[in-house]
XYZ file of C-alpha atoms in Angstrom:
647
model
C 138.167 140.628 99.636
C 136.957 138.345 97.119
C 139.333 136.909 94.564
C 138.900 138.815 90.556
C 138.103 136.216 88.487
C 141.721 136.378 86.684
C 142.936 135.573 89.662
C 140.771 132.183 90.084
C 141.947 131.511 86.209
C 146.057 131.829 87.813
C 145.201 129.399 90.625
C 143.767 127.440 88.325
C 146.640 125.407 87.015
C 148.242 125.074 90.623
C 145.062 123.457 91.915
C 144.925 121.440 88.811
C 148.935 120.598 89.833
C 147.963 119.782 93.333
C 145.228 117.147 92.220
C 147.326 115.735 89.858
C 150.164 115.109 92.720
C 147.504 113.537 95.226
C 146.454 111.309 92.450
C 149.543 109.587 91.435
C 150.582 109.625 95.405
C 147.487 107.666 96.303
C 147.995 105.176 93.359
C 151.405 104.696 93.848
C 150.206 103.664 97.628
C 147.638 101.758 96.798
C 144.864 103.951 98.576
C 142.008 104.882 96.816
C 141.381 109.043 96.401
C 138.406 109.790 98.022
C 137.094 113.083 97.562
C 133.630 114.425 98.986
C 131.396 115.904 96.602
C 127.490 116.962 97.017
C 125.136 114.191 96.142
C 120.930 113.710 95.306
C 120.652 110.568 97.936
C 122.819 109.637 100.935
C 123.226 105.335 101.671
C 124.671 103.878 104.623
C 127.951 102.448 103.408
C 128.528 104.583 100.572
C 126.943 101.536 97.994
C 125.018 103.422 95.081
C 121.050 104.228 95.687
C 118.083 102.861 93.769
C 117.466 106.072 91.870
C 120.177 108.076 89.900
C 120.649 111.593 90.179
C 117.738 112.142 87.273
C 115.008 110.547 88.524
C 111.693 111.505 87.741
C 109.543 109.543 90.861
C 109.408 106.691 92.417
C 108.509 103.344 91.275
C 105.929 102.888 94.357
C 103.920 105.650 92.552
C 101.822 106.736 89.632
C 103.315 110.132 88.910
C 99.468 111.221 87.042
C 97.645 110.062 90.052
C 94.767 112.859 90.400
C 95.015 115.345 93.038
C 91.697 116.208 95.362
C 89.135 114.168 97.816
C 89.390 113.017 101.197
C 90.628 109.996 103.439
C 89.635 109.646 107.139
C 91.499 107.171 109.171
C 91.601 106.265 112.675
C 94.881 106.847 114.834
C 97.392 103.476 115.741
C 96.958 104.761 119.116
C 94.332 103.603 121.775
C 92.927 106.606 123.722
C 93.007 110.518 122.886
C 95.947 112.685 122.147
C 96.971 115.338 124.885
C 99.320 117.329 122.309
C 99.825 117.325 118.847
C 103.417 117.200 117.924
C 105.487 114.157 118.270
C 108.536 115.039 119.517
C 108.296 114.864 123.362
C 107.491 112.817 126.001
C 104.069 113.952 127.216
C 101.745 111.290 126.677
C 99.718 110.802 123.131
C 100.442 112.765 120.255
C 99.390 112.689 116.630
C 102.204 111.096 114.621
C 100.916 112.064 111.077
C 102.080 115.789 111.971
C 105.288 114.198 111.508
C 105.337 112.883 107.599
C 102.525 115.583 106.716
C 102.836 118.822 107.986
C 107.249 118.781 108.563
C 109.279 118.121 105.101
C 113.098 116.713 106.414
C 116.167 117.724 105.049
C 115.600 114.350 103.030
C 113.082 111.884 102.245
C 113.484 107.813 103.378
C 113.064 106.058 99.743
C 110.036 103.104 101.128
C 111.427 100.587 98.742
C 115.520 100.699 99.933
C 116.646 99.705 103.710
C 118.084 102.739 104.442
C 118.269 105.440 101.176
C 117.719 109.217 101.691
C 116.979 111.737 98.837
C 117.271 115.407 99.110
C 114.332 117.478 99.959
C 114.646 120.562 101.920
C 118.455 119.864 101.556
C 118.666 119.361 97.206
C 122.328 117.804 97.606
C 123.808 116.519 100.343
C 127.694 115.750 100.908
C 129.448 113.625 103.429
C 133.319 112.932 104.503
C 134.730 109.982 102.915
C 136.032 109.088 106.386
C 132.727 109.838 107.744
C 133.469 113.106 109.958
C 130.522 115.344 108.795
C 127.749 115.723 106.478
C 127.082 118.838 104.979
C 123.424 119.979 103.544
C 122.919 122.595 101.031
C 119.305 123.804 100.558
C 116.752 124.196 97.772
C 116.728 127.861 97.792
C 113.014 127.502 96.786
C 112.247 125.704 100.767
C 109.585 127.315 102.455
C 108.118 127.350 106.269
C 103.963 127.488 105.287
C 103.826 131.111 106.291
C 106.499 132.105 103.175
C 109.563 132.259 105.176
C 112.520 130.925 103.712
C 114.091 127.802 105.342
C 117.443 128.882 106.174
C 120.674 126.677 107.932
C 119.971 128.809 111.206
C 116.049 126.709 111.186
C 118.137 123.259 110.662
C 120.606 124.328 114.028
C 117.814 125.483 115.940
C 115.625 122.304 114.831
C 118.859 119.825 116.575
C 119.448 122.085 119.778
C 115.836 121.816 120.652
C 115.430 118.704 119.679
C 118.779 117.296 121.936
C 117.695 119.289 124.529
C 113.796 119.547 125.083
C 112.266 116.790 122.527
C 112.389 113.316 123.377
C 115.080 111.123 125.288
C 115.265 108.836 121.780
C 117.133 111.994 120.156
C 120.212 112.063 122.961
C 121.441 108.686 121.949
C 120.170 109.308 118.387
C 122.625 112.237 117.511
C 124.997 111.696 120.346
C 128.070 111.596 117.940
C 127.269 114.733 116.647
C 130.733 117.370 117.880
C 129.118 120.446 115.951
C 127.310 122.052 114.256
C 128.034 125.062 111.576
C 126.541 127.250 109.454
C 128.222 128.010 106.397
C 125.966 130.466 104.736
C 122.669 131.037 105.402
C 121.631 127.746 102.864
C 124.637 125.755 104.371
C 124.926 124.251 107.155
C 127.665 121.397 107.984
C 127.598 118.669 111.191
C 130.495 117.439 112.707
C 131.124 114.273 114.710
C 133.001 112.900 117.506
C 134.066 109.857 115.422
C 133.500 108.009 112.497
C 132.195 105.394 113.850
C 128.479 105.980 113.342
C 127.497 104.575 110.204
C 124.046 105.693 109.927
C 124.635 109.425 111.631
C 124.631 110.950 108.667
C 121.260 109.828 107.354
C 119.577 110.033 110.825
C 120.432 113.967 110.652
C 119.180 114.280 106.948
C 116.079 112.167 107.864
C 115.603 114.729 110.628
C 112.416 117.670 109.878
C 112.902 120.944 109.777
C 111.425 122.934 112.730
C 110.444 126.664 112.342
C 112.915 128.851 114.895
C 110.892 132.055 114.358
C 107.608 130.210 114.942
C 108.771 127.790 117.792
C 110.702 130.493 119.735
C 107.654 131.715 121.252
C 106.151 128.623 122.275
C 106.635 125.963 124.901
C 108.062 123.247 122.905
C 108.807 121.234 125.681
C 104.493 120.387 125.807
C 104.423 119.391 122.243
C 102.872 122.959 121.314
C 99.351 121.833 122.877
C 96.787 121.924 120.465
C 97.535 125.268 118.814
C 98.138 124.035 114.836
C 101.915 123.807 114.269
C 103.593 126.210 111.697
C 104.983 123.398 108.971
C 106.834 123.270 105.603
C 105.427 119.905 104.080
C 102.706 118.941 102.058
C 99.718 119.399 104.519
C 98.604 121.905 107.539
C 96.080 121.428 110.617
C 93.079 122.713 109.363
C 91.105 121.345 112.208
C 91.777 120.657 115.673
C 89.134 118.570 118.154
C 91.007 118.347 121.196
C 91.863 115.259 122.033
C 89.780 113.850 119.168
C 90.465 114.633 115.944
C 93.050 115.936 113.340
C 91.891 117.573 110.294
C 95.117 118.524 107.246
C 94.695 120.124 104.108
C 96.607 119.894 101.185
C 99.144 123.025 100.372
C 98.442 122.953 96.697
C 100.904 125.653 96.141
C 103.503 123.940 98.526
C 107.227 124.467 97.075
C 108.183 121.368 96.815
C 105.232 119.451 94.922
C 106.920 119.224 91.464
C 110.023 117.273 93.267
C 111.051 113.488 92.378
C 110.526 112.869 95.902
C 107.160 114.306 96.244
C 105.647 113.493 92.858
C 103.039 110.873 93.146
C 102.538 111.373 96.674
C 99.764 113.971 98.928
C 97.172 113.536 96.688
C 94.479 113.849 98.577
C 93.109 117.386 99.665
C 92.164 117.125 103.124
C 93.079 114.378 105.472
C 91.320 113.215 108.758
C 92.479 111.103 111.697
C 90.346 110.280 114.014
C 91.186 108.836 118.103
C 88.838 106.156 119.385
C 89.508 104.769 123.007
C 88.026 101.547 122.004
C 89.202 99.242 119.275
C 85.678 97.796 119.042
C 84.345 101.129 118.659
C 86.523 102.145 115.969
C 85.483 98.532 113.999
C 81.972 99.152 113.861
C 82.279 103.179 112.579
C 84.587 101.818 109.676
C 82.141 99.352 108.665
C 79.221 102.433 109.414
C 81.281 104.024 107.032
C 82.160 107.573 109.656
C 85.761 107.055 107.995
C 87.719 105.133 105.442
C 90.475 103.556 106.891
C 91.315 101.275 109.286
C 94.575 99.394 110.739
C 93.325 96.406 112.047
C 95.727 94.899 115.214
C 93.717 92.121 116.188
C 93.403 88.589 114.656
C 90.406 87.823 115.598
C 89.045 91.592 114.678
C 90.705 91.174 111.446
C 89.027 87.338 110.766
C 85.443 87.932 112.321
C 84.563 91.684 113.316
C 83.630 93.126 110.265
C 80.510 91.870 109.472
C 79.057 94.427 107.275
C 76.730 93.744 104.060
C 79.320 96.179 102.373
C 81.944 93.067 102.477
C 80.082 90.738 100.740
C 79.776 93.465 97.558
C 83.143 95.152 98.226
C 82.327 98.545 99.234
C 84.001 97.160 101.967
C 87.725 96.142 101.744
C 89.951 93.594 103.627
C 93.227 93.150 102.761
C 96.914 92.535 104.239
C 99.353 95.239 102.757
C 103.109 95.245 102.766
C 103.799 91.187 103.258
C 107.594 91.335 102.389
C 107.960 94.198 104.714
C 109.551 93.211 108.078
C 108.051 94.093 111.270
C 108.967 95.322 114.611
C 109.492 92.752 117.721
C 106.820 92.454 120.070
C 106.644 90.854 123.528
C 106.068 90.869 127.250
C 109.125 92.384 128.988
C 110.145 91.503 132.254
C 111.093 94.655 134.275
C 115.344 93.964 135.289
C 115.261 96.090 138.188
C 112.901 93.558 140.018
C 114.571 90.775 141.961
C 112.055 88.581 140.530
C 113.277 89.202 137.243
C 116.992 88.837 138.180
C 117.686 85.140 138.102
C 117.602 84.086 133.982
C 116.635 80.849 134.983
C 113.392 82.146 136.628
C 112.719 84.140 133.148
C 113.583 81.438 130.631
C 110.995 79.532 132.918
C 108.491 81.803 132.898
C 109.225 82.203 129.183
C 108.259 78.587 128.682
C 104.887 78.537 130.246
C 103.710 80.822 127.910
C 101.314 78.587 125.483
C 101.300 80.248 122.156
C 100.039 77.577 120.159
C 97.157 77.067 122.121
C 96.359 81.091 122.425
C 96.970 80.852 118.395
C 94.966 78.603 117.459
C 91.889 79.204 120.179
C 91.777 83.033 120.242
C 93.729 84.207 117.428
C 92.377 81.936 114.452
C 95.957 81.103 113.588
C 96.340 84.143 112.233
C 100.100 84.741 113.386
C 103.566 83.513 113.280
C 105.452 82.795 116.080
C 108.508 85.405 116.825
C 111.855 83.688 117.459
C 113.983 87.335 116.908
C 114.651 90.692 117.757
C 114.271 91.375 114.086
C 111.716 89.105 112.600
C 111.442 88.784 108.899
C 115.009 89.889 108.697
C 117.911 88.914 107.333
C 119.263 90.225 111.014
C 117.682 87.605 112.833
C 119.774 85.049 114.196
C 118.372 81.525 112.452
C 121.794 79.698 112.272
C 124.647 78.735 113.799
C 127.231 81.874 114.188
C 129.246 81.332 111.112
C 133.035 82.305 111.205
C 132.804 85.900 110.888
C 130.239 86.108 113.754
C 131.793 83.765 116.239
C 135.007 86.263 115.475
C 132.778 88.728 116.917
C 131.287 86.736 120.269
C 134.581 85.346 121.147
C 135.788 88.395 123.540
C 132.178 88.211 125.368
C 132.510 84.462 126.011
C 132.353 84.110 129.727
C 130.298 87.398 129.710
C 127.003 85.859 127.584
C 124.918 82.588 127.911
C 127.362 79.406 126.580
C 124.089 78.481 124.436
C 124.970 81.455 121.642
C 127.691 79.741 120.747
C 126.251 76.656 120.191
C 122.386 76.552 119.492
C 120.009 78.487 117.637
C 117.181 79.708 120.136
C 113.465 78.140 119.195
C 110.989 79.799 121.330
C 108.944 76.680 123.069
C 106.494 74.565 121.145
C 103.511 72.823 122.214
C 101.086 70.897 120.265
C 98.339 73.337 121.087
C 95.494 71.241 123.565
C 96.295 73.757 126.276
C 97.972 70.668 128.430
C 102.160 71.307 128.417
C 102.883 69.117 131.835
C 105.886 69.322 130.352
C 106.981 72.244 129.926
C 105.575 72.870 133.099
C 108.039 70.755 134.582
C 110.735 71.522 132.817
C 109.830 75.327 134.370
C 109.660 73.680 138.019
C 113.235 72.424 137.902
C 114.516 75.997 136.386
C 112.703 77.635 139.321
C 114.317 75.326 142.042
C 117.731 75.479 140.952
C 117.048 79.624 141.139
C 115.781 78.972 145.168
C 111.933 78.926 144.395
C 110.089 75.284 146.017
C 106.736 74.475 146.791
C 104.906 74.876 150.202
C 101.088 75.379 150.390
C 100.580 74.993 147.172
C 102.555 78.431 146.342
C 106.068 78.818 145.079
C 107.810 80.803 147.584
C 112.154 81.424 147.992
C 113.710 81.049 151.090
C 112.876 84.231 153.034
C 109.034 82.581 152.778
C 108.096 85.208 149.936
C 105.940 84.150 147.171
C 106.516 83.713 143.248
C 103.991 86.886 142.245
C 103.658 89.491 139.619
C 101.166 91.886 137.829
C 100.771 92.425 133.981
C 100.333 95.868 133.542
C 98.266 96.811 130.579
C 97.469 100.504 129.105
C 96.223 99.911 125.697
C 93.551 96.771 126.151
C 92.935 93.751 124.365
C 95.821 91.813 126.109
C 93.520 90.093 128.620
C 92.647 87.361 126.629
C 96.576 86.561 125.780
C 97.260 86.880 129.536
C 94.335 84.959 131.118
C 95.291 81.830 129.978
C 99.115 82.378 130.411
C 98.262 82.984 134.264
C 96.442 80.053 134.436
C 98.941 78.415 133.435
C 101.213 80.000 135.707
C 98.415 79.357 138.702
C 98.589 75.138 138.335
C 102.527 75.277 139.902
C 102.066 77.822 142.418
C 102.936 81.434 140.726
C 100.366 84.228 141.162
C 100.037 86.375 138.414
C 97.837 89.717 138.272
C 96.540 91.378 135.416
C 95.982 95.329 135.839
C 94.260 97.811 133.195
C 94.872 101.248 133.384
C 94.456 104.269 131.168
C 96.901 105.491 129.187
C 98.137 108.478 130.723
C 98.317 106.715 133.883
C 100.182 104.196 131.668
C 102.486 106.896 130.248
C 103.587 107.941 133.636
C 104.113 104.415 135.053
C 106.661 103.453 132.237
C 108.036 106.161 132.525
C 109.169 105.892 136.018
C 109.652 101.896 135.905
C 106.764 100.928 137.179
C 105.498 98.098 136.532
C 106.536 94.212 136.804
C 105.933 93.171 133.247
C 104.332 95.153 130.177
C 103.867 94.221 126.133
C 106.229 96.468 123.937
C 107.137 97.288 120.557
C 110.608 97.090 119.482
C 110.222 100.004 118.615
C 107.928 101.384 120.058
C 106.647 103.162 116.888
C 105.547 99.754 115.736
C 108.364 100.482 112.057
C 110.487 97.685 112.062
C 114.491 98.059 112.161
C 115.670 98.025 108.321
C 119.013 99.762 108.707
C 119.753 99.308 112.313
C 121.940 102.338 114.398
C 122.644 104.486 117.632
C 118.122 103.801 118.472
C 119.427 100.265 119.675
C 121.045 102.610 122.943
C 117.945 103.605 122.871
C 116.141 100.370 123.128
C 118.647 98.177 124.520
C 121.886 100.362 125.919
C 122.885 100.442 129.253
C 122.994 104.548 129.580
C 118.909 104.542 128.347
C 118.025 101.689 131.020
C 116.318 104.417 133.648
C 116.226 107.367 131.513
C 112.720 108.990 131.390
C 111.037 108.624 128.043
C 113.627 106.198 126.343
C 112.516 102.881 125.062
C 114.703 100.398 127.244
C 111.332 99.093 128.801
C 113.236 96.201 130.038
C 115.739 98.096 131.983
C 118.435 96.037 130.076
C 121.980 96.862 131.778
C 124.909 94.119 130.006
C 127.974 95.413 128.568
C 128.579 92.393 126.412
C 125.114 94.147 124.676
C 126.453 97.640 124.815
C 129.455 96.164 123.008
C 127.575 94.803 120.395
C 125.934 97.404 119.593
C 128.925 99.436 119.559
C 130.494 97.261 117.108
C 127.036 97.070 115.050
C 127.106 101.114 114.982
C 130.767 101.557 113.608
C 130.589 98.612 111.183
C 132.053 99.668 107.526
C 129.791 97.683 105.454
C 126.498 96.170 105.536
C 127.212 92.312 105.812
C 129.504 93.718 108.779
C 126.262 94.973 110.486
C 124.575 92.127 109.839
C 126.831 89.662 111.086
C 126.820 92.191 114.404
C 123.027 92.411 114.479
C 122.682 88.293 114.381
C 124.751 88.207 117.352
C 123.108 90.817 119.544
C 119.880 88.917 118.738
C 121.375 85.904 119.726
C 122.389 87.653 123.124
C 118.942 89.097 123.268
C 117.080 86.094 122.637
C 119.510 83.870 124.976
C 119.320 86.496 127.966
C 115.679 85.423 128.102
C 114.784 89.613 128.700
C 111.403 88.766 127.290
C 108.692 86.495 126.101
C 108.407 87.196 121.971
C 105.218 87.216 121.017
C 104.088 86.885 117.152
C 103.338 88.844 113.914
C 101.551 88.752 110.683
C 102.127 88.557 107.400
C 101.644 91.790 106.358
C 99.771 94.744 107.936
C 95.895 94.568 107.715
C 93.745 96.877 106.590
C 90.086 97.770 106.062
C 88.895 100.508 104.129
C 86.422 101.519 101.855
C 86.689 100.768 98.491
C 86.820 104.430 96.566
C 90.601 104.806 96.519
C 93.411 103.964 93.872
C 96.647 102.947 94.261
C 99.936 101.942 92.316
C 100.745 98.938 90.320
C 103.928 98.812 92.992
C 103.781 98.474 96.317
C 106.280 99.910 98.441
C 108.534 96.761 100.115
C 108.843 98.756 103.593
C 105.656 100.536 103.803
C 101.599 100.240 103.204
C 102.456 103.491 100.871
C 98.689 105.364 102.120
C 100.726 108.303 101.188
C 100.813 107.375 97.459
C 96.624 106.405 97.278
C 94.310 108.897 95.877
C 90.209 109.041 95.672
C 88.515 107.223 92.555
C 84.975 107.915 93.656
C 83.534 110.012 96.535
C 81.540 107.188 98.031
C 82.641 103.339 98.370
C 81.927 101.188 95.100
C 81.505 97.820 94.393
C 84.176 95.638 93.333
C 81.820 95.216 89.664
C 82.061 99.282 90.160
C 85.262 99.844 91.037
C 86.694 97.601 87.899
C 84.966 99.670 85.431
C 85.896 102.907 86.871
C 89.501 101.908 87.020
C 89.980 99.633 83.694
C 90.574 103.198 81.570
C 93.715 103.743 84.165
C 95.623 100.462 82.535
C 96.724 102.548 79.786
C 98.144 105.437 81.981
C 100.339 102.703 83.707
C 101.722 101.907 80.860
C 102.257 105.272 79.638
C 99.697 105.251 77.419
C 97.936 108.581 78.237
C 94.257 109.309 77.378
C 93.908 112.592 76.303
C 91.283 113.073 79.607
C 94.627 112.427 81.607
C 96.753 114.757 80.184
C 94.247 117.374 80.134
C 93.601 116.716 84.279
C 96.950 117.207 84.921
C-alpha cells in the first residue's frame, strides 16, 4: 500500500534527523557526504560539464540555422555495404544509421573529451562510489512508429547487443553485474566494481534499439537491407543495395526542440553514397553527382581536383577540425607469426621504412610523422616518465623494454634521398643478433628458411607506400609481397588472423581516443587477441599491457589516466608491435560550396551535423559572401525580422 500523504509529512522530520546525523558524522571524520542525485550531463571523474543544467544549445551551433535541402556525401568506406546497421560483424555497413536514425540515452558534447547530456534519458544519476548509473527517461521518447521508449527497450538494446552485436561491446560493458528496471521509464545498471571510470558514460552513450521491432528480425545480419525502425532525427527513405543510403528528416521527431538537438539535422533528406574506387568518387564530386567528400589521400587532396569550379569556388577545399586529435595508424605485424616474434626483427623492419622519402615524393609533404598511440594528445608519451609515471612502470620493470624507462621513442629519420645505408645497417645487425644472416643474397635463419612476408591490402591505395618500403627491404635480402584483395575477402581474412602484416586504424572507426576506457581490451588486451571481430589486429598478448590498461580503466581522476595512458604508449611504442605511419592536420574535405555553417567549430569533430543548405546549387565565393553577409547579424543575436519569421 502506498503511504497517505500525512504519513510522508510524519517521516518527514525523522528523515530530516537521519541526514542531519550523517552530516555531522562525515564532518567530524573528515569524509566528504556524497549523495547521488539525477543530473542533465554525466563526466568521467565527476569534474563539472561545459554546459549547466539550463542550457539552451551548443556553442558549435547556430540555434536559427534554417531547416530543409539536401547533402549527398560519399561513405569513409571503400567498396559496397552488405547490411545496413552497424552493430555486427558482417562485413560493410552504413555507419550514419548510427548518429541519424538511433537517438542514445545521451548525446557526446563534440567540444568536451568525454561529456554526455541527456537525451532519451533527460537526467541521469550515478553512485558516488561508482556502482551503477541509473537513467530516467523523457516521457515524451519515441521509437519512429509512435511507440513509447520504455526501460524494457534500453535492457533489451544491452542483451542483444552483449550477446549478438559486435565483439567491441563484450569488453566494452564487461563490468556491467545487472541490469534493472525500476519502472517502466527507469531503468538502473549495476557493476562488478568501481573500477571502470568511463562505464557509466559508455552505457548512456549507448542507442536505443526497438525490442518490439527487432524481436522479429535476425539481428545477428545487421537487419539486411530492410530500413531499420529508429527514434532519432532521420529514417531510411531509400535503400540501393549495396549502393546507396537515402534519410529523411522526422520534422515532427520528439526530441527536436532539445538543447542537445537544437542547431543540429537541418537538412531534410540526406544521401550517402558507396564508391569502390577512391578515384571514382574524386571525379563525381568535382562532376558535382554529390556534395561532399572526405578526402584520405595527400596527393588526392593536393592535385586531384582539378575542376574549373575551384578556381571560382563552387568548389571547396578545406581541412576541418585541426585541433582535433586523430586516431593511430600503421602497419601491424601479425604476433602469432614466428617472423614477428623476435622484437629485434620488428624494430628492424620498423627502421627500413623510409617515411621521409615516401613524404616528400608521393605524399607532397602533406603529413606528420606519428611517434604515438595517441597522436595530437596530451596521452602521448613525448617525455621522460616523470615521478608519478615511473611510480606506475616500476612493478613491470623486468617485464617491458629497459628503453621506457629511459628514452623517449623517435620513430627513425632520414634525410629523405631514398638512400638510408644506414639504417639499413643498423637493421642488418638487429636481424643477426635475432639468427637471420646472409647466403645467396637472401636473409635466411638457421633451419635455411628465408626472411619473407606479404602486405595484405583490402581497401587500395597502399601500393605506392609499400612499393618502395619493399624495395627497400629487397637490397638486404628480405622478400616482401604485396597482395590486394576485396573487401569481403578482406573482412574474413582479419577476421580469422590471416594475414602477415595489414594497415589499421587505432580505432578502427578512424575517431581518435579522447577519453580513453575498457575499448583499449578491445584494441590491445590480451582476452581480444584471437577473438573474431575485435580490433586487436596485432594479436597483442603482454600482461605488463593488460596491466596498464587495467590501471588506466580504474584511475580516479583524469591526470591519473593520463599519466597511465603515457606509459602504455611508451610500452606500445617500445614493443615495436607496429610501424606508425602519419596524419594530417586536420581532416580534409571537398564539397560544394552551397552550405552554411557556425561561427564555432566543434574541437573533436568536422560538426557536418550542424551545416545546413544556403543555396540549392554551388555558388561562387563573390556569391556565397553576399548571400551570407545578412547572417552576421543573426550571430550576434541581432535577428532580422525575415529570421524570426522563418523560424
Amino acid at each position: 500500500m502506498c503511504a497517505s500523504p500525512l504519513s510522508w509529512r510524519r517521516l518527514l522530520p525523522g528523515v530530516a534527523l537521519l541526514y542531519t546525523v550523517v552530516f555531522f558524522i562525515s564532518q567530524l571524520s573528515g569524509v566528504p557526504m556524497a549523495i547521488a542525485a539525477p543530473l542533465h550531463a554525466l563526466t568521467v571523474y565527476g569534474e563539472a560539464p561545459k554546459y549547466p543544467a539550463d542550457f539552451k544549445h551548443f556553442d558549435y551551433v547556430d540555434p536559427y540555422a534554417p531547416k530543409g535541402g539536401s547533402l549527398s556525401r560519399a561513405s569513409e568506406e571503400i567498396g559496397q555495404y552488405n547490411y545496413l546497421t552497424p552493430y555486427v560483424d558482417q562485413g560493410i555497413s552504413v555507419s550514419q544509421i548510427d548518429a541519424w536514425v538511433y537517438a542514445p540515452l545521451a548525446y557526446r558534447s563534440l567540444d568536451e573529451p568525454y561529456t554526455v547530456y541527456g537525451l532519451v534519458a533527460e537526467k541521469l544519476e550515478r553512485d558516488p562510489n561508482n556502482l551503477w548509473v541509473r537513467f530516467y527517461l523523457n516521457p515524451n521518447a519515441r521509437f519512429d512508429d509512435g511507440t513509447p521508449i520504455t526501460a524494457q527497450d534500453v535492457r533489451y538494446t544491452y542483451q542483444t547487443l552483449i550477446t549478438q552485436g559486435s565483439f567491441s561491446y563484450r569488453p566494452l560493458y564487461g563490468d556491467v553485474k545487472d541490469v534493472v528496471i525500476e519502472a517502466p521509464g527507469q531503468i538502473r545498471f549495476d557493476f562488478k566494481n568501481n573500477l571502470n571510470r568511463t562505464l557509466a558514460l559508455d552505457l548512456a552513450s549507448m542507442r536505443v534499439l526497438p525490442e518490439h521491432w527487432w524481436k522479429t528480425r535476425d539481428f545477428t545480419k545487421g537487419g539486411g537491407f530492410e530500413p531499420p525502425l529508429g527514434s532519432g532525427p532521420y529514417r531510411v527513405s531509400r535503400v540501393d543495395a549495396g549502393r546507396s543510403v537515402s534519410f529523411e528528416r522526422v520534422k515532427h521527431w520528439w526530441a527536436k526542440d532539445l538543447p542537445v538537438s537544437r542547431g543540429l539535422y537541418n537538412f531534410d533528406t540526406l544521401t550517402v553514397n558507396f564508391y569502390g574506387d577512391v578515384d571514382v568518387a574524386r571525379q563525381l564530386v568535382q562532376a558535382g553527382s554529390f556534395d561532399y567528400n572526405r578526402e584520405f589521400s595527400s596527393s588526392g587532396y593536393v592535385v586531384g581536383y582539378t575542376a574549373p569550379t575551384l578556381q571560382d569556388g563552387r568548389l571547396q577545399k578545406n581541412i576541418l577540425a585541426r585541433q582535433r586529435p586523430v586516431a593511430g595508424q600503421g602497419f601491424v605485424f601479425n604476433l602469432d607469426k614466428p617472423v614477428f616474434q623476435d622484437r629485434r626483427v620488428r624494430e628492424a623492419l620498423a627502421m627500413l621504412w623510409d617515411f621521409e622519402w615516401v613524404n616528400g615524393q608521393i605524399m607532397r609533404n602533406f603529413y606528420v610523422r606519428e611517434e604515438s598511440y595517441f597522436p595530437k594528445s596530451e596521452m602521448a608519451a613525448r617525455e621522460l616518465p616523470d615521478a608519478q609515471e615511473l611510480k606506475i612502470l616500476e612493478p613491470l620493470r623486468g617485464k617491458i623494454p629497459d628503453e621506457v624507462f629511459t628514452q623517449v621513442w623517435q620513430a627513425p629519420k632520414t634525410d629523405g634521398s631514398g638512400y638510408i645505408r644506414d639504417k639499413q645497417l643498423k637493421a642488418l645487425k638487429l636481424l643477426a643478433d635475432a639468427g637471420w644472416h646472409a647466403r645467396n643474397n637472401r636473409l635466411v635463419n638457421a633451419a635455411g628458411e628465408p626472411l619473407t612476408f606479404t602486405f595484405l591490402d583490402g581497401q587500395g591505395g597502399f601500393e605506392r607506400l609499400v612499393l618502395p618500403y619493399k624495395r627497400v627491404l629487397a637490397q638486404i635480402g628480405i622478400t616482401l609481397n604485396f597482395r590486394r584483395v576485396d573487401s569481403a575477402q578482406y573482412m574474413n581474412r582479419l577476421n580469422a588472423r590471416d594475414y602477415d602484416m595489414i594497415v589499421v586504424s587505432l580505432p578502427n572507426n578512424g575517431n581518435p581516443i579522447l577519453s580513453p576506457g575498457r575499448e583499449l581490451y578491445n584494441l590491445f588486451g590480451s582476452q581480444s587477441a584471437r577473438q573474431v571481430g575485435s580490433s586487436n589486429a596485432m594479436v597483442l598478448r603482454d600482461p605488463a599491457v593488460d596491466a596498464l590498461i587495467d590501471g588506466l580503466v580504474a584511475a580516479n581522476s583524469r591526470n591519473d589516466m593520463l599519466h597511465y595512458a603515457r606509459a602504455l604508449d611508451r610500452v606500445l611504442l617500445w614493443g615495436f608491435y607496429m610501424i606508425p605511419n602519419y596524419y594530417s592536420q586536420g581532416t580534409p574535405v571537398v564539397y560544394a560550396n552551397r552550405f552554411g555553417k557556425p561561427a564555432v567549430e566543434p574541437i573533436f569533430d568536422v560538426g557536418l551535423e550542424s551545416w545546413w543548405q544556403v543555396s540549392a546549387v554551388p555558388l561562387t565565393n563573390a556569391q556565397m559572401a553576399a548571400r551570407q553577409a545578412p547572417q552576421v547579424s543573426v550571430q550576434s543575436g541581432a535577428l532580422s525580422s525575415a529570421k524570426m519569421q522563418g523560424r
